[in-house]
Short mmCIF file of the C-alpha atoms (twelve columns), coordinates in Angstrom:
data_MODEL
# 
_entry.id   MODEL 
# 
loop_
_atom_site.group_PDB 
_atom_site.id 
_atom_site.type_symbol 
_atom_site.label_atom_id 
_atom_site.label_alt_id 
_atom_site.label_comp_id 
_atom_site.label_asym_id 
_atom_site.label_seq_id 
_atom_site.Cartn_x 
_atom_site.Cartn_y 
_atom_site.Cartn_z 
_atom_site.pdbx_PDB_model_num 
ATOM 1   C CA . MET A 1   93.066  95.785  122.382 1 
ATOM 2   C CA . LYS A 2   91.921  95.606  119.219 1 
ATOM 3   C CA . PRO A 3   93.504  93.299  116.634 1 
ATOM 4   C CA . ILE A 4   95.765  93.986  113.436 1 
ATOM 5   C CA . ARG A 5   94.748  94.238  110.013 1 
ATOM 6   C CA . SER A 6   95.930  94.535  107.067 1 
ATOM 7   C CA . SER A 7   95.595  97.624  105.460 1 
ATOM 8   C CA . GLN A 8   92.684  96.188  102.573 1 
ATOM 9   C CA . GLN A 9   90.882  94.051  106.171 1 
ATOM 10  C CA . GLY A 10  90.825  97.433  107.074 1 
ATOM 11  C CA . ARG A 11  89.182  99.269  104.360 1 
ATOM 12  C CA . GLN A 12  86.833  96.351  103.884 1 
ATOM 13  C CA . VAL A 13  85.879  96.810  107.674 1 
ATOM 14  C CA . GLU A 14  85.681  100.314 107.672 1 
ATOM 15  C CA . ALA A 15  83.511  100.035 104.720 1 
ATOM 16  C CA . ALA A 16  81.152  98.350  105.685 1 
ATOM 17  C CA . GLU A 17  80.124  99.576  109.052 1 
ATOM 18  C CA . GLN A 18  80.097  103.095 107.000 1 
ATOM 19  C CA . ILE A 19  76.980  101.760 104.896 1 
ATOM 20  C CA . ALA A 20  75.566  100.134 107.968 1 
ATOM 21  C CA . SER A 21  74.712  103.834 109.504 1 
ATOM 22  C CA . ALA A 22  74.480  105.051 105.426 1 
ATOM 23  C CA . THR A 23  71.681  103.373 105.593 1 
ATOM 24  C CA . THR A 24  70.248  104.934 108.310 1 
ATOM 25  C CA . ILE A 25  70.481  107.558 107.257 1 
ATOM 26  C CA . GLY A 26  69.262  106.966 103.818 1 
ATOM 27  C CA . LEU A 27  71.210  105.718 100.495 1 
ATOM 28  C CA . PRO A 28  71.518  109.496 99.451  1 
ATOM 29  C CA . LEU A 29  75.292  109.427 101.517 1 
ATOM 30  C CA . LEU A 30  76.389  106.704 99.871  1 
ATOM 31  C CA . PRO A 31  76.833  108.002 96.063  1 
ATOM 32  C CA . SER A 32  79.925  110.665 97.798  1 
ATOM 33  C CA . LEU A 33  81.174  107.727 100.337 1 
ATOM 34  C CA . PHE A 34  82.074  105.277 97.176  1 
ATOM 35  C CA . ILE A 35  83.351  108.188 94.579  1 
ATOM 36  C CA . ALA A 36  86.606  108.327 97.086  1 
ATOM 37  C CA . ARG A 37  86.684  105.135 98.021  1 
ATOM 38  C CA . GLN A 38  87.511  104.311 93.727  1 
ATOM 39  C CA . SER A 39  89.743  107.308 93.750  1 
ATOM 40  C CA . GLU A 40  92.268  105.257 93.850  1 
ATOM 41  C CA . ARG A 41  91.299  102.845 91.513  1 
ATOM 42  C CA . LYS A 42  90.454  105.315 88.850  1 
ATOM 43  C CA . ALA A 43  94.134  106.693 89.329  1 
ATOM 44  C CA . SER A 44  95.590  103.119 89.814  1 
ATOM 45  C CA . PHE A 45  98.046  102.180 87.579  1 
ATOM 46  C CA . ASN A 46  97.968  98.084  86.111  1 
ATOM 47  C CA . TRP A 47  96.391  95.421  85.348  1 
ATOM 48  C CA . SER A 48  93.143  95.815  85.338  1 
ATOM 49  C CA . ASN A 49  93.438  99.187  83.057  1 
ATOM 50  C CA . SER A 50  92.246  98.207  79.963  1 
ATOM 51  C CA . TRP A 51  93.238  100.536 77.241  1 
ATOM 52  C CA . ILE A 52  97.501  98.537  78.721  1 
ATOM 53  C CA . PRO A 53  97.343  94.659  76.885  1 
ATOM 54  C CA . PRO A 54  96.107  96.251  73.715  1 
ATOM 55  C CA . ILE A 55  98.561  98.657  73.511  1 
ATOM 56  C CA . ILE A 56  101.493 96.224  75.168  1 
ATOM 57  C CA . LEU A 57  100.879 94.097  72.267  1 
ATOM 58  C CA . LEU A 58  100.836 97.193  69.404  1 
ATOM 59  C CA . LEU A 59  104.091 97.756  70.851  1 
ATOM 60  C CA . SER A 60  105.527 93.822  70.167  1 
ATOM 61  C CA . ASP A 61  103.741 93.793  66.997  1 
ATOM 62  C CA . PHE A 62  105.388 97.385  65.523  1 
ATOM 63  C CA . LEU A 63  108.475 96.150  67.419  1 
ATOM 64  C CA . ALA A 64  109.008 92.702  66.273  1 
ATOM 65  C CA . TRP A 65  108.905 92.622  62.192  1 
ATOM 66  C CA . PRO A 66  111.621 95.515  62.024  1 
ATOM 67  C CA . ALA A 67  114.040 93.790  64.249  1 
ATOM 68  C CA . LEU A 68  113.637 90.664  63.422  1 
ATOM 69  C CA . PHE A 69  113.864 91.379  59.578  1 
ATOM 70  C CA . LEU A 70  117.253 93.290  60.268  1 
ATOM 71  C CA . LEU A 71  118.245 89.750  62.012  1 
ATOM 72  C CA . PHE A 72  118.602 87.965  59.544  1 
ATOM 73  C CA . SER A 73  119.759 90.784  56.624  1 
ATOM 74  C CA . GLN A 74  122.198 90.967  58.368  1 
ATOM 75  C CA . ILE A 75  122.412 86.601  59.610  1 
ATOM 76  C CA . ARG A 76  122.548 86.900  55.564  1 
ATOM 77  C CA . SER A 77  125.223 89.522  55.079  1 
ATOM 78  C CA . SER A 78  127.172 86.678  57.179  1 
ATOM 79  C CA . PHE A 79  126.618 83.534  54.266  1 
ATOM 80  C CA . VAL A 80  125.829 85.965  51.014  1 
ATOM 81  C CA . GLY A 81  127.881 89.247  51.616  1 
ATOM 82  C CA . THR A 82  125.357 91.910  51.645  1 
ATOM 83  C CA . PRO A 83  122.537 92.156  53.422  1 
ATOM 84  C CA . GLY A 84  119.615 93.156  50.307  1 
ATOM 85  C CA . GLN A 85  118.709 96.807  50.563  1 
ATOM 86  C CA . ILE A 86  116.101 97.263  52.818  1 
ATOM 87  C CA . GLU A 87  113.804 100.059 52.887  1 
ATOM 88  C CA . TRP A 88  111.596 102.348 55.825  1 
ATOM 89  C CA . GLN A 89  108.746 101.106 52.907  1 
ATOM 90  C CA . ILE A 90  109.376 96.761  54.224  1 
ATOM 91  C CA . LEU A 91  110.271 98.222  57.776  1 
ATOM 92  C CA . LEU A 92  107.062 99.268  57.816  1 
ATOM 93  C CA . VAL A 93  104.817 97.758  55.430  1 
ATOM 94  C CA . PRO A 94  104.368 94.040  57.338  1 
ATOM 95  C CA . PRO A 95  103.687 95.139  60.923  1 
ATOM 96  C CA . VAL A 96  100.805 97.499  59.912  1 
ATOM 97  C CA . ILE A 97  98.752  95.359  57.232  1 
ATOM 98  C CA . SER A 98  99.750  92.451  60.938  1 
ATOM 99  C CA . ILE A 99  98.598  94.813  62.753  1 
ATOM 100 C CA . VAL A 100 95.747  95.808  61.285  1 
ATOM 101 C CA . VAL A 101 94.133  92.307  60.555  1 
ATOM 102 C CA . LEU A 102 95.658  90.957  63.421  1 
ATOM 103 C CA . HIS A 103 92.397  93.990  64.771  1 
ATOM 104 C CA . VAL A 104 90.020  91.931  62.950  1 
ATOM 105 C CA . VAL A 105 90.085  88.932  64.175  1 
ATOM 106 C CA . GLY A 106 90.399  90.785  67.839  1 
ATOM 107 C CA . GLY A 107 94.275  90.126  68.346  1 
ATOM 108 C CA . TYR A 108 93.864  93.162  70.883  1 
ATOM 109 C CA . ASP A 109 91.209  92.594  73.111  1 
ATOM 110 C CA . ARG A 110 92.005  91.587  76.398  1 
ATOM 111 C CA . ARG A 111 88.583  89.231  76.468  1 
ATOM 112 C CA . THR A 112 89.313  87.352  73.820  1 
ATOM 113 C CA . LYS A 113 90.545  84.003  74.254  1 
ATOM 114 C CA . MET A 114 94.200  83.568  73.422  1 
ATOM 115 C CA . LEU A 115 94.321  80.460  75.291  1 
ATOM 116 C CA . ALA A 116 92.755  77.958  72.948  1 
ATOM 117 C CA . LEU A 117 93.604  76.345  70.510  1 
ATOM 118 C CA . ALA A 118 90.862  78.231  68.394  1 
ATOM 119 C CA . TYR A 119 92.277  81.236  67.976  1 
ATOM 120 C CA . SER A 120 95.543  80.386  67.761  1 
ATOM 121 C CA . VAL A 121 94.111  79.304  64.644  1 
ATOM 122 C CA . GLU A 122 91.787  82.399  63.732  1 
ATOM 123 C CA . HIS A 123 95.731  83.653  63.902  1 
ATOM 124 C CA . LEU A 124 97.086  81.679  61.614  1 
ATOM 125 C CA . VAL A 125 94.466  82.218  59.043  1 
ATOM 126 C CA . ALA A 126 95.138  86.430  60.222  1 
ATOM 127 C CA . LEU A 127 99.201  86.380  59.327  1 
ATOM 128 C CA . ALA A 128 98.917  84.003  56.238  1 
ATOM 129 C CA . ILE A 129 96.405  86.462  54.964  1 
ATOM 130 C CA . ALA A 130 98.295  89.817  55.984  1 
ATOM 131 C CA . LEU A 131 102.212 87.995  54.565  1 
ATOM 132 C CA . VAL A 132 100.066 87.846  50.607  1 
ATOM 133 C CA . LEU A 133 97.896  92.029  51.664  1 
ATOM 134 C CA . ALA A 134 102.979 93.073  52.729  1 
ATOM 135 C CA . ALA A 135 103.410 90.985  48.968  1 
ATOM 136 C CA . VAL A 136 100.881 92.427  47.224  1 
ATOM 137 C CA . ALA A 137 101.842 96.264  48.316  1 
ATOM 138 C CA . LEU A 138 105.320 95.674  48.161  1 
ATOM 139 C CA . TYR A 139 105.987 93.702  45.445  1 
ATOM 140 C CA . GLY A 140 103.609 95.027  43.231  1 
ATOM 141 C CA . PHE A 141 102.551 98.469  44.632  1 
ATOM 142 C CA . VAL A 142 105.668 100.417 45.922  1 
ATOM 143 C CA . ALA A 143 108.718 97.796  43.931  1 
ATOM 144 C CA . PHE A 144 106.468 99.207  41.035  1 
ATOM 145 C CA . TYR A 145 106.837 102.743 41.857  1 
ATOM 146 C CA . GLU A 146 109.933 103.251 43.284  1 
ATOM 147 C CA . SER A 147 113.428 101.392 43.673  1 
ATOM 148 C CA . VAL A 148 112.870 99.121  46.375  1 
ATOM 149 C CA . LYS A 149 114.079 96.033  46.212  1 
ATOM 150 C CA . PRO A 150 113.560 93.339  49.413  1 
ATOM 151 C CA . SER A 151 114.547 90.355  49.903  1 
ATOM 152 C CA . ARG A 152 111.348 87.756  49.484  1 
ATOM 153 C CA . LEU A 153 113.298 85.383  50.887  1 
ATOM 154 C CA . ILE A 154 113.870 86.723  53.967  1 
ATOM 155 C CA . PHE A 155 110.233 89.123  53.576  1 
ATOM 156 C CA . PHE A 156 108.980 85.169  54.092  1 
ATOM 157 C CA . LEU A 157 111.028 83.860  56.201  1 
ATOM 158 C CA . ASN A 158 110.280 86.706  58.457  1 
ATOM 159 C CA . PHE A 159 107.078 85.491  58.877  1 
ATOM 160 C CA . LEU A 160 106.730 82.750  60.474  1 
ATOM 161 C CA . PRO A 161 109.589 83.255  63.591  1 
ATOM 162 C CA . TYR A 162 106.844 86.733  63.288  1 
ATOM 163 C CA . PHE A 163 103.599 84.299  63.193  1 
ATOM 164 C CA . ALA A 164 105.400 82.962  66.742  1 
ATOM 165 C CA . HIS A 165 106.352 85.981  68.665  1 
ATOM 166 C CA . THR A 166 103.389 87.806  67.547  1 
ATOM 167 C CA . LEU A 167 101.320 83.935  69.164  1 
ATOM 168 C CA . ALA A 168 103.241 83.201  71.917  1 
ATOM 169 C CA . THR A 169 102.806 87.354  73.184  1 
ATOM 170 C CA . ARG A 170 99.188  87.294  72.828  1 
ATOM 171 C CA . ARG A 171 99.855  83.537  75.067  1 
ATOM 172 C CA . TRP A 172 102.213 85.133  77.471  1 
ATOM 173 C CA . LEU A 173 99.872  87.765  78.305  1 
ATOM 174 C CA . SER A 174 96.452  86.216  78.091  1 
ATOM 175 C CA . ALA A 175 98.163  83.817  81.514  1 
ATOM 176 C CA . VAL A 176 98.600  86.895  83.226  1 
ATOM 177 C CA . LEU A 177 95.724  88.361  82.777  1 
ATOM 178 C CA . TYR A 178 93.652  85.184  83.695  1 
ATOM 179 C CA . ASN A 179 96.484  84.762  87.038  1 
ATOM 180 C CA . HIS A 180 95.476  89.050  87.497  1 
ATOM 181 C CA . HIS A 181 91.516  88.802  87.718  1 
ATOM 182 C CA . SER A 182 91.743  85.313  89.716  1 
ATOM 183 C CA . TYR A 183 91.676  87.316  92.388  1 
ATOM 184 C CA . HIS A 184 88.987  89.719  91.254  1 
ATOM 185 C CA . HIS A 185 85.560  89.016  91.083  1 
ATOM 186 C CA . PHE A 186 81.740  90.318  89.642  1 
ATOM 187 C CA . LEU A 187 79.317  91.324  91.880  1 
ATOM 188 C CA . LEU A 188 75.726  89.742  90.654  1 
ATOM 189 C CA . VAL A 189 73.119  91.644  91.472  1 
ATOM 190 C CA . ALA A 190 69.502  89.338  90.095  1 
ATOM 191 C CA . ASP A 191 66.438  87.567  92.351  1 
ATOM 192 C CA . TYR A 192 67.261  83.920  92.613  1 
ATOM 193 C CA . LYS A 193 65.907  81.750  89.724  1 
ATOM 194 C CA . THR A 194 68.330  84.683  86.994  1 
ATOM 195 C CA . ALA A 195 71.237  83.566  89.548  1 
ATOM 196 C CA . ALA A 196 70.754  79.905  89.405  1 
ATOM 197 C CA . SER A 197 70.792  80.197  85.632  1 
ATOM 198 C CA . PHE A 198 73.723  82.613  84.857  1 
ATOM 199 C CA . CYS A 199 76.020  79.918  87.990  1 
ATOM 200 C CA . GLN A 200 75.627  77.253  85.648  1 
ATOM 201 C CA . GLN A 201 76.648  79.243  82.488  1 
ATOM 202 C CA . TYR A 202 79.673  80.798  84.207  1 
ATOM 203 C CA . ARG A 203 81.220  78.141  84.521  1 
ATOM 204 C CA . LYS A 204 80.929  76.459  82.434  1 
ATOM 205 C CA . ARG A 205 82.340  79.632  80.745  1 
ATOM 206 C CA . GLN A 206 85.249  79.374  83.317  1 
ATOM 207 C CA . MET A 207 85.694  82.124  84.212  1 
ATOM 208 C CA . PRO A 208 88.910  83.363  86.165  1 
ATOM 209 C CA . GLN A 209 86.761  86.219  88.420  1 
ATOM 210 C CA . GLU A 210 85.017  84.899  91.119  1 
ATOM 211 C CA . LEU A 211 81.016  85.508  91.560  1 
ATOM 212 C CA . LYS A 212 79.591  87.045  94.156  1 
ATOM 213 C CA . ILE A 213 76.086  86.560  94.234  1 
ATOM 214 C CA . CYS A 214 73.689  89.180  95.893  1 
ATOM 215 C CA . ILE A 215 69.607  88.164  95.728  1 
ATOM 216 C CA . PHE A 216 66.874  90.743  95.592  1 
ATOM 217 C CA . GLY A 217 64.071  90.513  96.323  1 
ATOM 218 C CA . PRO A 218 61.935  87.832  98.181  1 
ATOM 219 C CA . GLN A 219 65.377  85.495  100.595 1 
ATOM 220 C CA . VAL A 220 65.175  81.897  100.207 1 
ATOM 221 C CA . PRO A 221 66.662  79.714  102.849 1 
ATOM 222 C CA . VAL A 222 69.693  78.504  101.139 1 
ATOM 223 C CA . PRO A 223 71.975  80.197  99.024  1 
ATOM 224 C CA . PRO A 224 71.112  79.162  94.575  1 
ATOM 225 C CA . VAL A 225 74.625  77.854  94.114  1 
ATOM 226 C CA . SER A 226 76.402  75.091  96.124  1 
ATOM 227 C CA . SER A 227 79.197  75.758  98.008  1 
ATOM 228 C CA . GLU A 228 82.004  75.738  95.302  1 
ATOM 229 C CA . ARG A 229 85.173  77.681  95.829  1 
ATOM 230 C CA . ASP A 230 84.368  80.281  92.648  1 
ATOM 231 C CA . THR A 231 80.502  81.355  93.782  1 
ATOM 232 C CA . CYS A 232 80.028  83.599  96.554  1 
ATOM 233 C CA . PHE A 233 76.443  84.267  98.487  1 
ATOM 234 C CA . LEU A 234 75.987  87.574  100.001 1 
ATOM 235 C CA . GLY A 235 73.198  87.561  102.097 1 
ATOM 236 C CA . SER A 236 72.273  91.302  101.765 1 
ATOM 237 C CA . LEU A 237 72.417  94.096  99.854  1 
ATOM 238 C CA . LYS A 238 74.710  96.310  102.507 1 
ATOM 239 C CA . GLU A 239 77.333  92.939  101.870 1 
ATOM 240 C CA . ALA A 240 77.331  93.405  98.407  1 
ATOM 241 C CA . LEU A 241 77.973  96.740  98.739  1 
ATOM 242 C CA . ALA A 242 81.507  96.562  100.470 1 
ATOM 243 C CA . SER A 243 82.756  94.518  98.682  1 
ATOM 244 C CA . LEU A 244 82.656  96.468  96.299  1 
ATOM 245 C CA . ASP A 245 86.721  97.026  96.394  1 
ATOM 246 C CA . GLU A 246 89.802  97.760  94.175  1 
ATOM 247 C CA . GLN A 247 89.618  94.190  93.539  1 
ATOM 248 C CA . CYS A 248 84.966  94.560  91.866  1 
ATOM 249 C CA . ASP A 249 85.727  94.168  88.102  1 
ATOM 250 C CA . GLY A 250 82.654  94.753  87.821  1 
ATOM 251 C CA . VAL A 251 78.723  93.880  88.802  1 
ATOM 252 C CA . ILE A 252 76.034  92.469  86.838  1 
ATOM 253 C CA . ILE A 253 72.171  93.669  87.217  1 
ATOM 254 C CA . GLY A 254 69.965  90.653  86.300  1 
ATOM 255 C CA . ILE A 255 66.917  92.386  86.878  1 
ATOM 256 C CA . SER A 256 64.818  94.884  85.128  1 
ATOM 257 C CA . PRO A 257 65.629  98.853  86.067  1 
ATOM 258 C CA . SER A 258 62.778  99.584  87.145  1 
ATOM 259 C CA . GLU A 259 62.651  97.526  90.328  1 
ATOM 260 C CA . LEU A 260 65.341  99.789  91.658  1 
ATOM 261 C CA . ASP A 261 65.513  102.160 93.793  1 
ATOM 262 C CA . PRO A 262 66.266  105.590 91.979  1 
ATOM 263 C CA . HIS A 263 68.712  106.217 94.444  1 
ATOM 264 C CA . LEU A 264 70.309  103.308 93.376  1 
ATOM 265 C CA . VAL A 265 71.069  103.603 90.078  1 
ATOM 266 C CA . GLN A 266 71.906  106.949 91.214  1 
ATOM 267 C CA . LEU A 267 74.627  104.631 92.881  1 
ATOM 268 C CA . LEU A 268 75.567  102.560 90.446  1 
ATOM 269 C CA . ALA A 269 75.611  105.127 87.538  1 
ATOM 270 C CA . ASN A 270 78.780  107.187 90.214  1 
ATOM 271 C CA . LEU A 271 80.659  103.307 90.006  1 
ATOM 272 C CA . HIS A 272 80.316  102.980 86.577  1 
ATOM 273 C CA . PHE A 273 81.650  105.841 85.940  1 
ATOM 274 C CA . GLN A 274 84.703  105.266 89.188  1 
ATOM 275 C CA . GLN A 275 86.403  102.244 86.517  1 
ATOM 276 C CA . ILE A 276 83.598  99.726  87.586  1 
ATOM 277 C CA . PRO A 277 81.123  98.428  84.933  1 
ATOM 278 C CA . VAL A 278 77.837  97.740  85.655  1 
ATOM 279 C CA . TYR A 279 76.420  95.794  83.247  1 
ATOM 280 C CA . THR A 280 73.297  95.040  82.388  1 
ATOM 281 C CA . LEU A 281 72.405  90.623  82.121  1 
ATOM 282 C CA . GLU A 282 72.151  91.285  78.181  1 
ATOM 283 C CA . SER A 283 74.838  93.628  77.916  1 
ATOM 284 C CA . PHE A 284 77.182  91.054  79.989  1 
ATOM 285 C CA . HIS A 285 75.993  88.230  77.628  1 
ATOM 286 C CA . GLU A 286 77.232  90.603  74.497  1 
ATOM 287 C CA . ILE A 287 80.388  92.193  75.175  1 
ATOM 288 C CA . LEU A 288 82.504  89.817  77.709  1 
ATOM 289 C CA . TRP A 289 80.655  86.331  75.567  1 
ATOM 290 C CA . ARG A 290 80.432  87.863  72.143  1 
ATOM 291 C CA . GLN A 291 76.138  86.279  72.716  1 
ATOM 292 C CA . VAL A 292 72.790  87.358  73.362  1 
ATOM 293 C CA . PRO A 293 70.928  85.181  75.257  1 
ATOM 294 C CA . ALA A 294 67.923  83.982  73.371  1 
ATOM 295 C CA . ASP A 295 65.004  83.633  76.108  1 
ATOM 296 C CA . ARG A 296 66.035  86.768  76.657  1 
ATOM 297 C CA . ILE A 297 65.485  88.923  73.229  1 
ATOM 298 C CA . GLU A 298 62.554  90.851  72.974  1 
ATOM 299 C CA . GLY A 299 60.729  91.619  69.768  1 
ATOM 300 C CA . TRP A 300 61.957  95.464  70.087  1 
ATOM 301 C CA . TRP A 301 66.287  94.356  69.779  1 
ATOM 302 C CA . ALA A 302 67.013  93.730  66.660  1 
ATOM 303 C CA . PHE A 303 65.463  97.870  66.935  1 
ATOM 304 C CA . ALA A 304 67.304  99.300  69.635  1 
ATOM 305 C CA . ARG A 305 70.591  99.283  67.447  1 
ATOM 306 C CA . GLU A 306 69.509  101.886 65.467  1 
ATOM 307 C CA . SER A 307 67.698  99.001  62.396  1 
ATOM 308 C CA . LEU A 308 71.597  97.827  61.089  1 
ATOM 309 C CA . LEU A 309 69.195  95.208  59.718  1 
ATOM 310 C CA . ALA A 310 67.306  97.198  57.421  1 
ATOM 311 C CA . ARG A 311 69.662  98.974  56.381  1 
ATOM 312 C CA . ASN A 312 70.076  98.993  52.926  1 
ATOM 313 C CA . SER A 313 73.242  101.656 51.802  1 
ATOM 314 C CA . VAL A 314 75.381  102.698 49.540  1 
ATOM 315 C CA . TYR A 315 77.621  101.335 51.573  1 
ATOM 316 C CA . ASP A 316 76.604  98.089  52.232  1 
ATOM 317 C CA . GLN A 317 76.710  97.672  48.706  1 
ATOM 318 C CA . ILE A 318 80.218  99.100  48.712  1 
ATOM 319 C CA . LYS A 319 81.166  96.727  51.467  1 
ATOM 320 C CA . ARG A 320 79.619  93.405  49.031  1 
ATOM 321 C CA . LEU A 321 81.914  94.166  46.378  1 
ATOM 322 C CA . PHE A 322 84.595  94.646  48.220  1 
ATOM 323 C CA . ASP A 323 84.692  91.258  49.865  1 
ATOM 324 C CA . VAL A 324 83.162  88.730  46.347  1 
ATOM 325 C CA . PHE A 325 86.946  90.993  45.445  1 
ATOM 326 C CA . ALA A 326 89.554  90.527  47.664  1 
ATOM 327 C CA . ALA A 327 88.099  86.913  48.341  1 
ATOM 328 C CA . LEU A 328 88.776  86.444  44.790  1 
ATOM 329 C CA . ILE A 329 92.198  87.553  44.534  1 
ATOM 330 C CA . ALA A 330 93.208  86.073  48.350  1 
ATOM 331 C CA . LEU A 331 90.901  82.444  47.024  1 
ATOM 332 C CA . PRO A 332 94.236  81.272  44.996  1 
ATOM 333 C CA . PHE A 333 96.751  81.869  48.222  1 
ATOM 334 C CA . LEU A 334 94.337  80.084  50.981  1 
ATOM 335 C CA . LEU A 335 92.811  77.485  49.826  1 
ATOM 336 C CA . PRO A 336 96.253  75.014  50.782  1 
ATOM 337 C CA . LEU A 337 95.856  76.909  54.461  1 
ATOM 338 C CA . TRP A 338 91.540  76.356  54.143  1 
ATOM 339 C CA . LEU A 339 92.203  72.427  53.321  1 
ATOM 340 C CA . LEU A 340 94.334  72.993  57.142  1 
ATOM 341 C CA . VAL A 341 91.963  74.373  58.107  1 
ATOM 342 C CA . GLY A 342 89.507  71.857  57.837  1 
ATOM 343 C CA . LEU A 343 91.710  68.613  58.152  1 
ATOM 344 C CA . LEU A 344 92.715  70.832  62.339  1 
ATOM 345 C CA . VAL A 345 88.130  71.131  62.747  1 
ATOM 346 C CA . ARG A 346 87.883  67.459  61.652  1 
ATOM 347 C CA . LEU A 347 90.377  66.630  64.327  1 
ATOM 348 C CA . ASP A 348 89.508  69.157  66.660  1 
ATOM 349 C CA . SER A 349 85.602  68.293  67.377  1 
ATOM 350 C CA . PRO A 350 83.026  65.680  65.128  1 
ATOM 351 C CA . GLY A 351 81.020  66.235  62.468  1 
ATOM 352 C CA . PRO A 352 82.260  68.078  59.249  1 
ATOM 353 C CA . ALA A 353 83.972  70.790  58.517  1 
ATOM 354 C CA . ILE A 354 81.843  73.512  57.477  1 
ATOM 355 C CA . PHE A 355 78.952  74.264  59.536  1 
ATOM 356 C CA . ARG A 356 75.490  75.138  57.722  1 
ATOM 357 C CA . GLN A 357 72.226  76.383  60.165  1 
ATOM 358 C CA . VAL A 358 69.243  78.357  58.941  1 
ATOM 359 C CA . ARG A 359 68.550  80.755  60.617  1 
ATOM 360 C CA . ILE A 360 66.273  83.431  60.275  1 
ATOM 361 C CA . GLY A 361 68.453  87.176  59.560  1 
ATOM 362 C CA . ARG A 362 68.166  89.613  56.922  1 
ATOM 363 C CA . ASP A 363 66.242  89.318  53.786  1 
ATOM 364 C CA . GLY A 364 64.697  85.570  54.934  1 
# 
């Protein structure tokens, strides 16, 4: 009598058997196998879809402002007798400006660590800038050309619960995503030395996903990591391929692409287009951790990004003028806030609040 397995265990065992049999025939059969396996993942509707979190945040931010403004207007009408003039501009302009500013600080990027204190400060600064820009737009341009007279008291007070709501929504969503990804994993394919170095960085980042490792090249007697719960060492490539189910958040290639078999490269391309991202070690650092490892940078790296470092266009000059102009306008309003931010930095970390560093870059 065969033991009863769960559906997920059954799929994994079946995939492992298929891979084992396909390996005896050749790698060209593997792409079609994984295309069939990933059809269920591609059609699924869950937190793994990259567009769901930003859509939720966009709708929440856009609808929260008019809802709060109408609520405060109703409360005011209960005490004063008139809610003030309510036009579509007062209900649409502030949330649109807030959405644009929050987008700049990564407020709609699921990779942003929104549970950290640093993001809370950035969020506060972003909405303070949005408050200034919305006030200028409503009381400067819109109210000047049209007979729109929104209540200034309600306008400024509305940003307080709006800030609390938008930040609380992001913290809740970050907690949900962290819990969701804690049941998922990344697969690292690398040599022994690269895997050992990457594991240390991975733990420091406190990634929610489990890290599974497949050593590429000569096998070693012991895995390059300790036996901690968050790391799984895979002894063969067949085990690594068998682990690529709907709970795999990506494959990290820590070796040169020229070392891979062409059929394996084709398999990775199919996986990438079937909703399992494939990263090089550099792209994983840059996309998920927003940095490029210095030991992986070669001399041609600066020129591989469309020569942006050597660009000197009219766009750059106009952007510089706009930056100076915006800074001169916002500085009087934001100076008290910067003092508060500087105080929070001093309380949160050692050293001066203003950090300076000599770097190599454009124009020396």
